[in-house]
Amino acid sequence: MAAIVGVLAMIVLPLAEVAAQRGREADLRSALRQIRDGLDAYKRAVDGGRIAKEATASGYPPRLEMLSQGVEDMTLPDRPKIYFLRRLPRDPFYPDPQVAAQDTWGKRAYDSSPELPMPGKDVYDVYSLSDRTGLNGIPYRQW
């Protein structure tokens, strides 16, 4: 009897670990999609004249948290805020739950290359800071 329980435990534990990782990967995909959609919506608002921009700026937000903190709508007289995200999602693979959501992501500026993403004057894209590799064999940093 104990041997059967031991064999079942050897089968169930790895399956549970894979299922948990698969769930966090789904959360990562969702968070990346939400943030990237928010960044694109911010850029469209700048291009549409709803958000003030310096002449030399790219049109992407200077800080990631601006997507959820909101920015003034320059097209309306009372200048209400435009929000691009209800809340900024966290990277589900970031180890420290005490760190602010915006600090759990790597940030790529508009003028940095995809191969060597670097922060800069704006946030053009985000990526996971995890050094782990996904179940699909691709490192989370490259998702």
PDB file of C-alpha atoms in Angstrom:
ATOM      1  CA  MET A   1       0.000   0.000   0.000  1.00  0.00           C
ATOM      2  CA  ALA A   2       2.761   2.455   0.948  1.00  0.00           C
ATOM      3  CA  ALA A   3       4.545   1.627  -2.311  1.00  0.00           C
ATOM      4  CA  ILE A   4       1.444   2.510  -4.339  1.00  0.00           C
ATOM      5  CA  VAL A   5       1.088   5.835  -2.507  1.00  0.00           C
ATOM      6  CA  GLY A   6       4.787   6.533  -3.128  1.00  0.00           C
ATOM      7  CA  VAL A   7       4.454   5.819  -6.867  1.00  0.00           C
ATOM      8  CA  LEU A   8       1.352   8.012  -7.105  1.00  0.00           C
ATOM      9  CA  ALA A   9       3.167  10.835  -5.291  1.00  0.00           C
ATOM     10  CA  MET A  10       6.082  10.557  -7.747  1.00  0.00           C
ATOM     11  CA  ILE A  11       3.619  10.964 -10.623  1.00  0.00           C
ATOM     12  CA  VAL A  12       1.386  13.691  -9.141  1.00  0.00           C
ATOM     13  CA  LEU A  13       4.071  16.074  -7.810  1.00  0.00           C
ATOM     14  CA  PRO A  14       5.795  16.747 -11.161  1.00  0.00           C
ATOM     15  CA  LEU A  15       2.391  17.160 -12.842  1.00  0.00           C
ATOM     16  CA  ALA A  16       1.353  19.675 -10.172  1.00  0.00           C
ATOM     17  CA  GLU A  17       4.598  21.633 -10.662  1.00  0.00           C
ATOM     18  CA  VAL A  18       4.067  21.760 -14.437  1.00  0.00           C
ATOM     19  CA  ALA A  19       0.444  22.841 -13.962  1.00  0.00           C
ATOM     20  CA  ALA A  20       1.528  25.632 -11.579  1.00  0.00           C
ATOM     21  CA  GLN A  21       4.198  26.808 -14.027  1.00  0.00           C
ATOM     22  CA  ARG A  22       1.701  26.702 -16.892  1.00  0.00           C
ATOM     23  CA  GLY A  23      -0.662  28.889 -14.853  1.00  0.00           C
ATOM     24  CA  ARG A  24       2.043  31.460 -14.121  1.00  0.00           C
ATOM     25  CA  GLU A  25       3.013  31.439 -17.800  1.00  0.00           C
ATOM     26  CA  ALA A  26      -0.596  32.233 -18.713  1.00  0.00           C
ATOM     27  CA  ASP A  27      -0.496  35.092 -16.192  1.00  0.00           C
ATOM     28  CA  LEU A  28       2.761  36.341 -17.752  1.00  0.00           C
ATOM     29  CA  ARG A  29       1.282  36.273 -21.269  1.00  0.00           C
ATOM     30  CA  SER A  30      -1.782  38.143 -20.070  1.00  0.00           C
ATOM     31  CA  ALA A  31       0.238  40.767 -18.171  1.00  0.00           C
ATOM     32  CA  LEU A  32       2.560  41.381 -21.132  1.00  0.00           C
ATOM     33  CA  ARG A  33      -0.440  41.733 -23.470  1.00  0.00           C
ATOM     34  CA  GLN A  34      -2.191  44.182 -21.105  1.00  0.00           C
ATOM     35  CA  ILE A  35       0.886  46.365 -20.692  1.00  0.00           C
ATOM     36  CA  ARG A  36       1.774  46.334 -24.373  1.00  0.00           C
ATOM     37  CA  ASP A  37      -1.821  47.214 -25.310  1.00  0.00           C
ATOM     38  CA  GLY A  38      -1.664  50.068 -22.762  1.00  0.00           C
ATOM     39  CA  LEU A  39       1.626  51.340 -24.216  1.00  0.00           C
ATOM     40  CA  ASP A  40       0.154  51.290 -27.727  1.00  0.00           C
ATOM     41  CA  ALA A  41      -3.024  53.079 -26.572  1.00  0.00           C
ATOM     42  CA  TYR A  42      -0.886  55.739 -24.866  1.00  0.00           C
ATOM     43  CA  LYS A  43       1.062  56.284 -28.098  1.00  0.00           C
ATOM     44  CA  ARG A  44      -2.181  56.564 -30.106  1.00  0.00           C
ATOM     45  CA  ALA A  45      -3.455  59.166 -27.611  1.00  0.00           C
ATOM     46  CA  VAL A  46      -0.240  61.167 -28.015  1.00  0.00           C
ATOM     47  CA  ASP A  47      -0.439  60.915 -31.812  1.00  0.00           C
ATOM     48  CA  GLY A  48      -4.087  62.025 -31.623  1.00  0.00           C
ATOM     49  CA  GLY A  49      -3.153  65.140 -29.632  1.00  0.00           C
ATOM     50  CA  ARG A  50      -4.853  64.035 -26.413  1.00  0.00           C
ATOM     51  CA  ILE A  51      -1.597  63.942 -24.421  1.00  0.00           C
ATOM     52  CA  ALA A  52       1.029  66.705 -24.406  1.00  0.00           C
ATOM     53  CA  LYS A  53       4.435  65.690 -25.719  1.00  0.00           C
ATOM     54  CA  GLU A  54       7.805  67.364 -26.092  1.00  0.00           C
ATOM     55  CA  ALA A  55       8.970  67.835 -29.663  1.00  0.00           C
ATOM     56  CA  THR A  56      11.857  65.378 -29.288  1.00  0.00           C
ATOM     57  CA  ALA A  57       9.895  62.722 -27.346  1.00  0.00           C
ATOM     58  CA  SER A  58       8.906  59.385 -28.898  1.00  0.00           C
ATOM     59  CA  GLY A  59       5.305  59.543 -27.732  1.00  0.00           C
ATOM     60  CA  TYR A  60       5.605  56.581 -25.375  1.00  0.00           C
ATOM     61  CA  PRO A  61       5.177  57.138 -21.609  1.00  0.00           C
ATOM     62  CA  PRO A  62       8.227  58.289 -19.648  1.00  0.00           C
ATOM     63  CA  ARG A  63       7.272  55.936 -16.800  1.00  0.00           C
ATOM     64  CA  LEU A  64       5.379  52.641 -16.868  1.00  0.00           C
ATOM     65  CA  GLU A  65       3.148  53.528 -13.928  1.00  0.00           C
ATOM     66  CA  MET A  66       1.621  56.402 -15.956  1.00  0.00           C
ATOM     67  CA  LEU A  67      -0.570  53.794 -17.673  1.00  0.00           C
ATOM     68  CA  SER A  68      -2.500  53.225 -14.445  1.00  0.00           C
ATOM     69  CA  GLN A  69      -1.988  56.623 -12.768  1.00  0.00           C
ATOM     70  CA  GLY A  70      -3.446  58.433 -15.756  1.00  0.00           C
ATOM     71  CA  VAL A  71      -2.490  61.550 -17.712  1.00  0.00           C
ATOM     72  CA  GLU A  72      -4.396  64.741 -18.516  1.00  0.00           C
ATOM     73  CA  ASP A  73      -6.575  64.758 -21.613  1.00  0.00           C
ATOM     74  CA  MET A  74      -5.508  67.964 -23.379  1.00  0.00           C
ATOM     75  CA  THR A  75      -8.549  67.955 -25.693  1.00  0.00           C
ATOM     76  CA  LEU A  76     -11.112  68.572 -22.943  1.00  0.00           C
ATOM     77  CA  PRO A  77     -11.468  71.892 -21.094  1.00  0.00           C
ATOM     78  CA  ASP A  78     -11.420  70.466 -17.552  1.00  0.00           C
ATOM     79  CA  ARG A  79      -8.555  68.092 -18.487  1.00  0.00           C
ATOM     80  CA  PRO A  80      -9.765  64.857 -16.876  1.00  0.00           C
ATOM     81  CA  LYS A  81      -7.303  62.012 -16.705  1.00  0.00           C
ATOM     82  CA  ILE A  82      -7.084  59.263 -19.317  1.00  0.00           C
ATOM     83  CA  TYR A  83      -6.301  55.821 -17.869  1.00  0.00           C
ATOM     84  CA  PHE A  84      -4.808  53.043 -19.989  1.00  0.00           C
ATOM     85  CA  LEU A  85      -4.843  50.292 -17.335  1.00  0.00           C
ATOM     86  CA  ARG A  86      -7.002  49.805 -14.258  1.00  0.00           C
ATOM     87  CA  ARG A  87      -3.928  48.547 -12.455  1.00  0.00           C
ATOM     88  CA  LEU A  88      -0.428  47.704 -13.516  1.00  0.00           C
ATOM     89  CA  PRO A  89       0.072  43.919 -13.444  1.00  0.00           C
ATOM     90  CA  ARG A  90       3.102  42.372 -11.766  1.00  0.00           C
ATOM     91  CA  ASP A  91       5.490  39.938 -13.396  1.00  0.00           C
ATOM     92  CA  PRO A  92       4.268  36.618 -11.936  1.00  0.00           C
ATOM     93  CA  PHE A  93       7.838  35.278 -11.947  1.00  0.00           C
ATOM     94  CA  TYR A  94       9.296  38.173  -9.947  1.00  0.00           C
ATOM     95  CA  PRO A  95      10.395  36.708  -6.598  1.00  0.00           C
ATOM     96  CA  ASP A  96       9.737  39.608  -4.175  1.00  0.00           C
ATOM     97  CA  PRO A  97       6.040  40.385  -3.595  1.00  0.00           C
ATOM     98  CA  GLN A  98       6.945  43.608  -1.727  1.00  0.00           C
ATOM     99  CA  VAL A  99       8.388  45.289  -4.848  1.00  0.00           C
ATOM    100  CA  ALA A 100       6.087  47.733  -6.665  1.00  0.00           C
ATOM    101  CA  ALA A 101       4.501  46.325  -9.838  1.00  0.00           C
ATOM    102  CA  GLN A 102       6.312  48.755 -12.153  1.00  0.00           C
ATOM    103  CA  ASP A 103       9.662  47.608 -10.762  1.00  0.00           C
ATOM    104  CA  THR A 104       9.032  43.918 -11.489  1.00  0.00           C
ATOM    105  CA  TRP A 105       9.481  44.488 -15.243  1.00  0.00           C
ATOM    106  CA  GLY A 106      12.487  45.148 -17.409  1.00  0.00           C
ATOM    107  CA  LYS A 107      11.898  48.235 -19.525  1.00  0.00           C
ATOM    108  CA  ARG A 108      13.009  48.860 -23.089  1.00  0.00           C
ATOM    109  CA  ALA A 109      13.257  52.413 -24.404  1.00  0.00           C
ATOM    110  CA  TYR A 110      12.176  53.316 -27.925  1.00  0.00           C
ATOM    111  CA  ASP A 111      15.791  53.885 -29.010  1.00  0.00           C
ATOM    112  CA  SER A 112      17.187  50.562 -27.720  1.00  0.00           C
ATOM    113  CA  SER A 113      17.487  47.365 -29.727  1.00  0.00           C
ATOM    114  CA  PRO A 114      15.285  44.297 -29.136  1.00  0.00           C
ATOM    115  CA  GLU A 115      18.395  42.132 -28.719  1.00  0.00           C
ATOM    116  CA  LEU A 116      19.829  44.357 -25.971  1.00  0.00           C
ATOM    117  CA  PRO A 117      16.894  46.149 -24.331  1.00  0.00           C
ATOM    118  CA  MET A 118      17.889  49.162 -22.244  1.00  0.00           C
ATOM    119  CA  PRO A 119      15.849  51.621 -20.194  1.00  0.00           C
ATOM    120  CA  GLY A 120      15.835  55.238 -21.334  1.00  0.00           C
ATOM    121  CA  LYS A 121      13.664  58.355 -21.608  1.00  0.00           C
ATOM    122  CA  ASP A 122      10.494  56.356 -22.289  1.00  0.00           C
ATOM    123  CA  VAL A 123       8.951  52.894 -22.011  1.00  0.00           C
ATOM    124  CA  TYR A 124       8.461  51.339 -25.434  1.00  0.00           C
ATOM    125  CA  ASP A 125       8.229  47.724 -24.276  1.00  0.00           C
ATOM    126  CA  VAL A 126       8.508  45.542 -21.171  1.00  0.00           C
ATOM    127  CA  TYR A 127       9.947  42.102 -20.547  1.00  0.00           C
ATOM    128  CA  SER A 128      10.251  39.653 -17.671  1.00  0.00           C
ATOM    129  CA  LEU A 129      13.355  39.924 -15.505  1.00  0.00           C
ATOM    130  CA  SER A 130      13.212  36.198 -14.754  1.00  0.00           C
ATOM    131  CA  ASP A 131      16.202  34.089 -15.754  1.00  0.00           C
ATOM    132  CA  ARG A 132      13.962  31.016 -16.065  1.00  0.00           C
ATOM    133  CA  THR A 133      12.935  29.317 -19.288  1.00  0.00           C
ATOM    134  CA  GLY A 134       9.343  28.609 -20.257  1.00  0.00           C
ATOM    135  CA  LEU A 135       7.855  25.217 -20.921  1.00  0.00           C
ATOM    136  CA  ASN A 136       8.159  26.070 -24.628  1.00  0.00           C
ATOM    137  CA  GLY A 137      11.971  26.337 -24.291  1.00  0.00           C
ATOM    138  CA  ILE A 138      12.061  30.135 -24.720  1.00  0.00           C
ATOM    139  CA  PRO A 139      13.434  32.247 -21.844  1.00  0.00           C
ATOM    140  CA  TYR A 140      10.761  34.439 -20.229  1.00  0.00           C
ATOM    141  CA  ARG A 141      12.903  37.520 -20.982  1.00  0.00           C
ATOM    142  CA  GLN A 142      12.233  36.927 -24.681  1.00  0.00           C
ATOM    143  CA  TRP A 143       8.449  36.626 -24.462  1.00  0.00           C
TER     144      TRP A 143
END
